[in-house]
Tab-separated table of C-alpha atoms in Angstrom:
chain	number	residue	atom	x	y	z
A	1	MET	CA	106.421	104.885	92.904
A	2	ILE	CA	108.652	102.007	93.884
A	3	VAL	CA	108.691	100.411	97.300
A	4	TYR	CA	110.570	97.323	98.253
A	5	PHE	CA	111.152	95.523	101.478
A	6	ILE	CA	113.916	93.149	102.392
A	7	ARG	CA	112.997	90.691	105.110
A	8	PHE	CA	115.346	88.311	106.813
A	9	SER	CA	114.319	85.076	108.405
A	10	LEU	CA	116.473	82.650	110.364
A	11	ALA	CA	115.812	78.952	109.916
A	12	ARG	CA	117.475	75.832	111.232
A	13	ILE	CA	117.876	72.897	108.886
A	14	SER	CA	119.621	69.799	110.244
A	15	ASN	CA	121.452	71.810	112.927
A	16	ILE	CA	122.585	74.413	110.372
A	17	SER	CA	121.413	78.003	110.721
A	18	VAL	CA	120.307	79.538	107.438
A	19	ILE	CA	119.387	83.151	106.770
A	20	ILE	CA	116.619	83.498	104.214
A	21	VAL	CA	116.256	86.798	102.380
A	22	LEU	CA	112.754	87.600	101.168
A	23	LEU	CA	112.255	90.421	98.665
A	24	ASP	CA	108.921	92.169	98.326
A	25	PHE	CA	108.520	94.797	95.556
A	26	VAL	CA	105.563	97.119	94.997
A	27	PHE	CA	105.537	99.129	91.769
A	28	LYS	CA	102.814	101.675	91.004
A	29	GLU	CA	102.898	103.329	87.572
A	30	SER	CA	106.694	103.011	87.651
A	31	PRO	CA	108.743	103.415	84.456
A	32	LEU	CA	110.266	100.085	83.430
A	33	LYS	CA	113.716	101.686	83.434
A	34	SER	CA	113.384	102.399	87.189
A	35	VAL	CA	111.915	98.959	87.879
A	36	VAL	CA	114.826	97.244	86.136
A	37	GLU	CA	117.381	99.370	88.002
A	38	GLN	CA	115.881	98.303	91.345
A	39	LEU	CA	115.608	94.616	90.409
A	40	SER	CA	119.136	94.573	89.027
A	41	LYS	CA	120.511	96.008	92.286
A	42	ALA	CA	118.428	93.749	94.524
A	43	TYR	CA	119.220	90.541	92.638
A	44	HIS	CA	122.809	91.494	91.668
A	45	THR	CA	121.883	90.565	88.108
A	46	PRO	CA	122.412	92.501	84.858
A	47	ILE	CA	119.081	93.405	83.225
A	48	ALA	CA	118.912	95.384	79.963
A	49	ILE	CA	116.011	96.979	78.115
A	50	GLU	CA	116.028	97.318	74.333
A	51	GLY	CA	113.943	100.175	72.943
A	52	ALA	CA	113.191	103.658	74.230
A	53	ASP	CA	109.431	103.039	74.134
A	54	LEU	CA	109.758	99.987	76.373
A	55	LYS	CA	111.977	101.826	78.886
A	56	ASN	CA	109.206	104.357	79.435
A	57	LYS	CA	106.314	101.879	79.773
A	58	LYS	CA	104.669	102.041	83.197
A	59	LEU	CA	104.372	99.013	85.446
A	60	THR	CA	101.990	98.419	88.329
A	61	ALA	CA	102.750	95.134	90.069
A	62	HIS	CA	103.406	93.486	93.409
A	63	LEU	CA	106.265	90.985	93.143
A	64	ARG	CA	106.559	89.019	96.330
A	65	TYR	CA	109.376	86.583	97.066
A	66	GLN	CA	110.101	86.110	93.378
A	67	THR	CA	113.263	84.785	91.777
A	68	PRO	CA	114.733	87.017	89.047
A	69	ASP	CA	113.335	84.617	86.410
A	70	SER	CA	109.807	84.633	87.776
A	71	ALA	CA	109.767	88.394	88.469
A	72	LEU	CA	110.943	89.213	84.945
A	73	ASN	CA	108.491	86.735	83.419
A	74	VAL	CA	105.639	88.494	85.239
A	75	ILE	CA	106.897	91.849	83.930
A	76	ALA	CA	107.263	90.511	80.370
A	77	ALA	CA	103.726	89.096	80.422
A	78	THR	CA	102.265	92.257	81.945
A	79	LEU	CA	103.947	94.620	79.466
A	80	GLN	CA	103.662	92.163	76.557
A	81	CYS	CA	107.364	92.159	75.781
A	82	LYS	CA	110.000	89.496	75.200
A	83	LEU	CA	112.411	88.223	77.868
A	84	GLU	CA	115.752	86.620	77.037
A	85	ASN	CA	118.109	85.006	79.546
A	86	SER	CA	121.694	84.616	78.411
A	87	GLY	CA	124.139	83.239	80.966
A	88	GLY	CA	122.555	84.944	83.958
A	89	SER	CA	121.933	88.320	82.319
A	90	TYR	CA	118.503	89.309	81.083
A	91	THR	CA	117.159	91.452	78.249
A	92	LEU	CA	113.626	92.783	77.874
A	93	SER	CA	112.666	93.806	74.347
A	94	GLY	CA	109.580	94.582	72.266
A	95	LYS	CA	107.875	91.630	70.572
C-alpha cells in the first residue's frame, strides 16, 4: 500500500509570497519498484533499480518532508542496498 499527501503552505519572506510544497509518503509492505515510481513522479527525478530481487523487496516506511537524497538514503539503509547519485539521477543497487 502506498499513500502520499501533498500539502501546500503559503509563507511570506521579506514581502515575497512563497508556496512551500510538503510531501508525506507512507509505504506499507510496498514493492520497491512501486515506491520508486511514486518518488520519481513526485520529485520529477529519474530513479533506477538494478536487480530483479531488489525491485521486489518490500518497504515499510513513513517519509515525511524529505528531499530526494534523504528519502532515498533512508530507503537504501532500510533495504541494505547501495545508492548512487549521478547528475541528479539516482540508482539503487544490491551491495
